[in-house]
Amino acid sequence: ALGRGVFVKELEAALRAGTVDLAVHSAKDLPTGEGPGLRVAAVLRRGDPRDALVSRDGSPLAGLRPGAVVGTDSPRRRAFLLAARPDLAVVPLRGNVDTRLRRLEAGACDAVVLAAVGLDRLGWGDRITERLDPAVMLPAPGQGALAVQVRAEDRAVEAWVRPLDDPATAAEVRAERAFLQAMGGGCRAPIAALARVADGRLVLQGAAVSPDGRQVVRGDASGPPQDATAIGERLARHLLAQGAGALAAEART
């Protein structure tokens, strides 16, 4: 299966070639480093950042039968599932949302875990059995947010796109992506982060999980939204000092 990064690269190549004037990405799929000659001009107001469990019999995560088969293509989701329920059989499940749901209905597994926002945007939010609490499954950095990318020198398009930017979401995503980059991870690493801006303060939660879910290193950091990048980097340093780097490295081997 093609990785999400392939599609991001294709869109970025089209931007640089002038074939398109802007590209809309899921923020969680963007590489942590800004592409040469490109910039994110706006981050739209975030949808639900949580992960969603869809089960065939309507059971929530805690109610799935022992040994239930759960499908996901995400190392992060797999690790958190095993951390919460070591008895589960977590199997790879690829394809678009519709394909995964059809495979669920056909009996390929007892449940699947998908991004809640994807189901919401497709009008299928009513198919969600449980929106997983971040205390159980911390989302991927940038999950639920859309980023609009433009050519760095194209000030006209940037000015047109800029009003779409939601400052709170943009600060949250900056903190999460700074955390991910400082942790040395990419969108496939079992590294999770979720920031929230409320009452003029940004609170960031971050975690790294071993692939088998047996070890979880978590922490949080906070500060003013304008310091989002520094908050993400500070939390990464804190978790790396607790051994989180070894968990991320284990997933890459």
Coordinates of C-alpha atoms in Angstrom, one line a residue:
A1 CA 0.0 0.0 0.0
L2 CA 1.2 3.5 -0.7
G3 CA 2.0 5.6 2.3
R4 CA 0.3 8.9 3.0
G5 CA 3.6 10.6 2.4
V6 CA 3.5 9.7 -1.3
F7 CA 0.3 11.8 -1.7
V8 CA 1.7 14.7 0.2
K9 CA 4.8 14.7 -2.0
E10 CA 2.6 14.6 -5.2
L11 CA 0.7 17.6 -4.0
E12 CA 3.8 19.5 -3.0
A13 CA 5.4 18.7 -6.4
A14 CA 2.2 20.1 -8.1
L15 CA 2.5 23.3 -6.0
R16 CA 6.1 23.8 -6.9
A17 CA 5.4 23.2 -10.6
G18 CA 2.6 25.7 -10.6
T19 CA 0.0 23.2 -11.6
V20 CA -2.0 24.1 -8.5
D21 CA -1.9 27.2 -6.3
L22 CA -2.7 25.6 -3.0
A23 CA -2.9 22.2 -1.4
V24 CA -5.1 21.1 1.5
H25 CA -3.6 18.4 3.7
S26 CA -4.6 16.5 6.8
A27 CA -2.1 18.2 9.2
K28 CA -1.2 14.8 10.7
D29 CA 0.1 13.7 7.3
L30 CA 2.5 16.6 6.7
P31 CA 6.2 16.0 7.3
T32 CA 7.4 17.8 10.4
G33 CA 9.8 20.0 8.4
E34 CA 8.4 22.6 6.1
G35 CA 9.0 21.6 2.4
P36 CA 11.5 23.8 0.5
G37 CA 9.8 26.8 -1.1
L38 CA 6.4 26.0 0.6
R39 CA 4.6 27.2 3.6
V40 CA 1.5 26.5 5.6
A41 CA -0.7 29.6 5.1
A42 CA -3.6 28.6 7.2
V43 CA -4.8 25.9 9.6
L44 CA -8.6 25.5 9.7
R45 CA -10.7 25.2 12.8
R46 CA -10.2 21.7 14.1
G47 CA -12.8 18.9 14.0
D48 CA -12.9 16.2 16.6
P49 CA -9.2 15.1 17.2
R50 CA -10.1 11.8 18.9
D51 CA -9.9 8.3 17.5
A52 CA -13.1 6.4 17.0
L53 CA -14.0 2.7 17.6
V54 CA -16.6 1.2 15.3
S55 CA -17.6 -2.3 16.4
R56 CA -19.9 -4.7 14.7
D57 CA -22.0 -5.5 17.8
G58 CA -22.0 -2.1 19.3
S59 CA -19.5 -2.9 22.1
P60 CA -17.2 -0.2 23.4
L61 CA -13.5 -0.9 23.8
A62 CA -13.9 -2.1 27.3
G63 CA -16.8 -4.3 26.3
L64 CA -15.2 -6.1 23.4
R65 CA -15.0 -9.9 23.9
P66 CA -11.7 -11.3 25.1
G67 CA -9.4 -11.9 22.1
A68 CA -11.6 -9.7 19.8
V69 CA -10.0 -8.8 16.5
V70 CA -9.5 -5.1 15.9
G71 CA -8.3 -3.7 12.6
T72 CA -6.0 -0.6 12.2
D73 CA -3.1 0.4 10.0
S74 CA -1.7 2.8 12.6
P75 CA 1.3 1.7 14.8
R76 CA 0.1 4.3 17.3
R77 CA -3.4 3.0 17.5
R78 CA -2.2 -0.6 17.7
A79 CA 0.1 0.3 20.6
F80 CA -2.6 2.2 22.6
L81 CA -5.1 -0.6 21.9
L82 CA -2.7 -3.2 23.4
A83 CA -1.9 -0.9 26.3
A84 CA -5.6 -0.7 27.2
R85 CA -6.5 -4.3 26.2
P86 CA -3.5 -6.7 25.9
D87 CA -5.8 -9.5 25.1
L88 CA -7.0 -8.1 21.8
A89 CA -5.8 -9.4 18.4
V90 CA -4.8 -6.2 16.5
V91 CA -4.5 -6.8 12.8
P92 CA -3.5 -4.6 9.8
L93 CA -6.4 -3.1 8.0
R94 CA -5.7 -0.9 5.0
G95 CA -7.8 1.0 2.5
N96 CA -10.0 4.1 2.6
V97 CA -12.7 4.6 5.3
D98 CA -15.4 2.9 3.1
T99 CA -13.3 -0.1 2.4
R100 CA -12.4 -0.6 6.1
L101 CA -16.1 -0.3 7.2
R102 CA -17.1 -2.8 4.5
R103 CA -14.4 -5.3 5.7
L104 CA -15.7 -4.8 9.2
E105 CA -19.3 -5.6 8.1
A106 CA -18.0 -8.6 6.1
G107 CA -16.6 -10.1 9.3
A108 CA -12.9 -9.5 8.8
C109 CA -12.7 -8.1 12.3
D110 CA -14.9 -7.3 15.3
A111 CA -14.0 -3.6 15.4
V112 CA -11.9 -1.0 13.6
V113 CA -10.3 2.2 14.9
L114 CA -10.5 5.3 12.6
A115 CA -10.1 9.1 13.0
A116 CA -13.4 10.4 14.3
V117 CA -13.1 13.5 12.1
G118 CA -13.0 11.4 8.9
L119 CA -16.3 9.7 9.8
D120 CA -17.8 13.0 10.8
R121 CA -16.8 14.7 7.5
L122 CA -18.3 11.8 5.5
G123 CA -21.6 12.2 7.5
W124 CA -21.0 8.8 9.2
G125 CA -20.6 10.0 12.7
D126 CA -23.6 8.0 13.8
R127 CA -21.7 4.8 12.9
I128 CA -19.2 5.5 15.7
T129 CA -19.5 3.2 18.7
E130 CA -17.2 5.1 21.0
R131 CA -15.1 8.3 20.7
L132 CA -12.0 7.2 22.6
D133 CA -11.0 9.3 25.5
P134 CA -7.4 10.8 25.0
A135 CA -6.6 9.2 28.4
V136 CA -7.0 5.8 26.7
M137 CA -5.8 6.7 23.2
L138 CA -4.0 10.0 22.7
P139 CA -4.4 11.2 19.1
A140 CA -1.7 11.7 16.4
P141 CA -0.1 15.1 16.2
G142 CA -2.3 17.3 14.0
Q143 CA -5.2 14.9 13.9
G144 CA -8.5 16.5 13.1
A145 CA -7.0 19.6 11.5
L146 CA -6.6 20.7 7.9
A147 CA -3.6 22.7 6.7
V148 CA -3.5 24.8 3.6
Q149 CA -0.1 24.9 1.9
V150 CA 1.0 27.5 -0.6
R151 CA 4.2 28.5 -2.4
A152 CA 6.3 30.6 0.0
E153 CA 6.7 33.5 -2.5
D154 CA 3.1 33.6 -3.6
R155 CA 1.9 36.4 -1.4
A156 CA -1.4 36.9 -3.3
V157 CA -2.6 33.3 -2.7
E158 CA -1.4 33.5 0.9
A159 CA -3.3 36.7 1.5
W160 CA -6.4 35.0 0.1
V161 CA -6.0 31.9 2.2
R162 CA -5.0 33.6 5.5
P163 CA -8.5 34.5 6.7
L164 CA -9.3 30.8 6.9
D165 CA -6.7 30.4 9.6
D166 CA -8.0 29.6 13.1
P167 CA -5.3 30.9 15.5
A168 CA -6.1 28.5 18.4
T169 CA -6.0 25.4 16.1
A170 CA -2.8 26.7 14.5
A171 CA -1.1 27.1 17.9
E172 CA -2.3 23.6 18.9
V173 CA -0.9 22.0 15.7
R174 CA 2.4 23.9 16.0
A175 CA 2.9 22.6 19.5
E176 CA 2.0 19.0 18.5
R177 CA 4.3 19.0 15.4
A178 CA 7.2 20.6 17.4
F179 CA 6.8 17.8 19.9
L180 CA 6.8 15.2 17.2
Q181 CA 9.8 16.6 15.4
A182 CA 11.8 17.0 18.7
M183 CA 11.0 13.3 19.5
G184 CA 12.4 12.3 16.2
G185 CA 9.2 10.7 14.9
G186 CA 7.2 10.8 11.7
C187 CA 3.5 10.2 11.1
R188 CA 4.0 6.4 11.4
A189 CA 5.7 6.4 14.8
P190 CA 3.8 5.4 18.0
I191 CA 4.1 9.0 19.2
A192 CA 1.0 10.9 20.2
A193 CA 0.2 14.5 21.2
L194 CA -2.9 16.7 21.8
A195 CA -2.9 20.4 22.6
R196 CA -5.8 22.5 23.6
V197 CA -6.1 26.3 23.9
A198 CA -8.5 27.5 26.5
D199 CA -8.7 30.7 28.5
G200 CA -5.6 32.0 26.9
R201 CA -3.4 29.1 27.8
L202 CA -2.1 26.1 25.7
V203 CA -1.9 22.7 27.4
L204 CA -0.1 20.0 25.5
Q205 CA -0.2 16.2 26.3
G206 CA 2.3 13.9 24.8
A207 CA 3.2 10.2 24.8
A208 CA 5.4 7.6 23.3
V209 CA 4.3 3.9 23.4
S210 CA 6.2 0.7 22.9
P211 CA 4.8 -1.3 19.9
D212 CA 3.4 -4.0 22.2
G213 CA 1.7 -1.4 24.4
R214 CA 3.5 -2.5 27.6
Q215 CA 5.4 0.7 28.1
V216 CA 3.8 4.2 27.9
V217 CA 5.7 7.4 28.7
R218 CA 3.3 10.4 29.1
G219 CA 3.6 13.9 30.2
D220 CA 2.2 17.4 29.7
A221 CA 3.4 21.0 29.4
S222 CA 1.7 24.3 29.2
G223 CA 2.2 28.0 28.5
P224 CA 0.9 30.9 26.3
P225 CA -0.2 29.9 22.8
Q226 CA 2.4 32.1 21.2
D227 CA 5.1 29.8 22.8
A228 CA 3.5 26.7 21.1
T229 CA 6.7 25.5 19.5
A230 CA 8.8 26.0 22.6
I231 CA 6.1 24.1 24.7
G232 CA 6.3 21.2 22.3
E233 CA 10.1 21.0 22.4
R234 CA 10.1 21.3 26.2
L235 CA 7.7 18.4 26.6
A236 CA 9.8 16.3 24.1
R237 CA 12.9 16.9 26.2
H238 CA 11.1 15.9 29.3
L239 CA 9.8 12.6 27.8
L240 CA 13.1 11.8 26.2
A241 CA 14.7 12.1 29.6
Q242 CA 12.3 9.5 30.8
G243 CA 13.2 7.0 28.1
A244 CA 10.6 7.8 25.4
G245 CA 13.3 7.9 22.7
A246 CA 14.0 4.2 23.2
L247 CA 10.3 3.4 22.7
A248 CA 10.2 5.3 19.4
A249 CA 13.4 3.7 18.2
E250 CA 12.1 0.3 19.1
A251 CA 9.2 0.9 16.7
R252 CA 11.6 1.8 13.8
T253 CA 13.6 -1.5 14.1

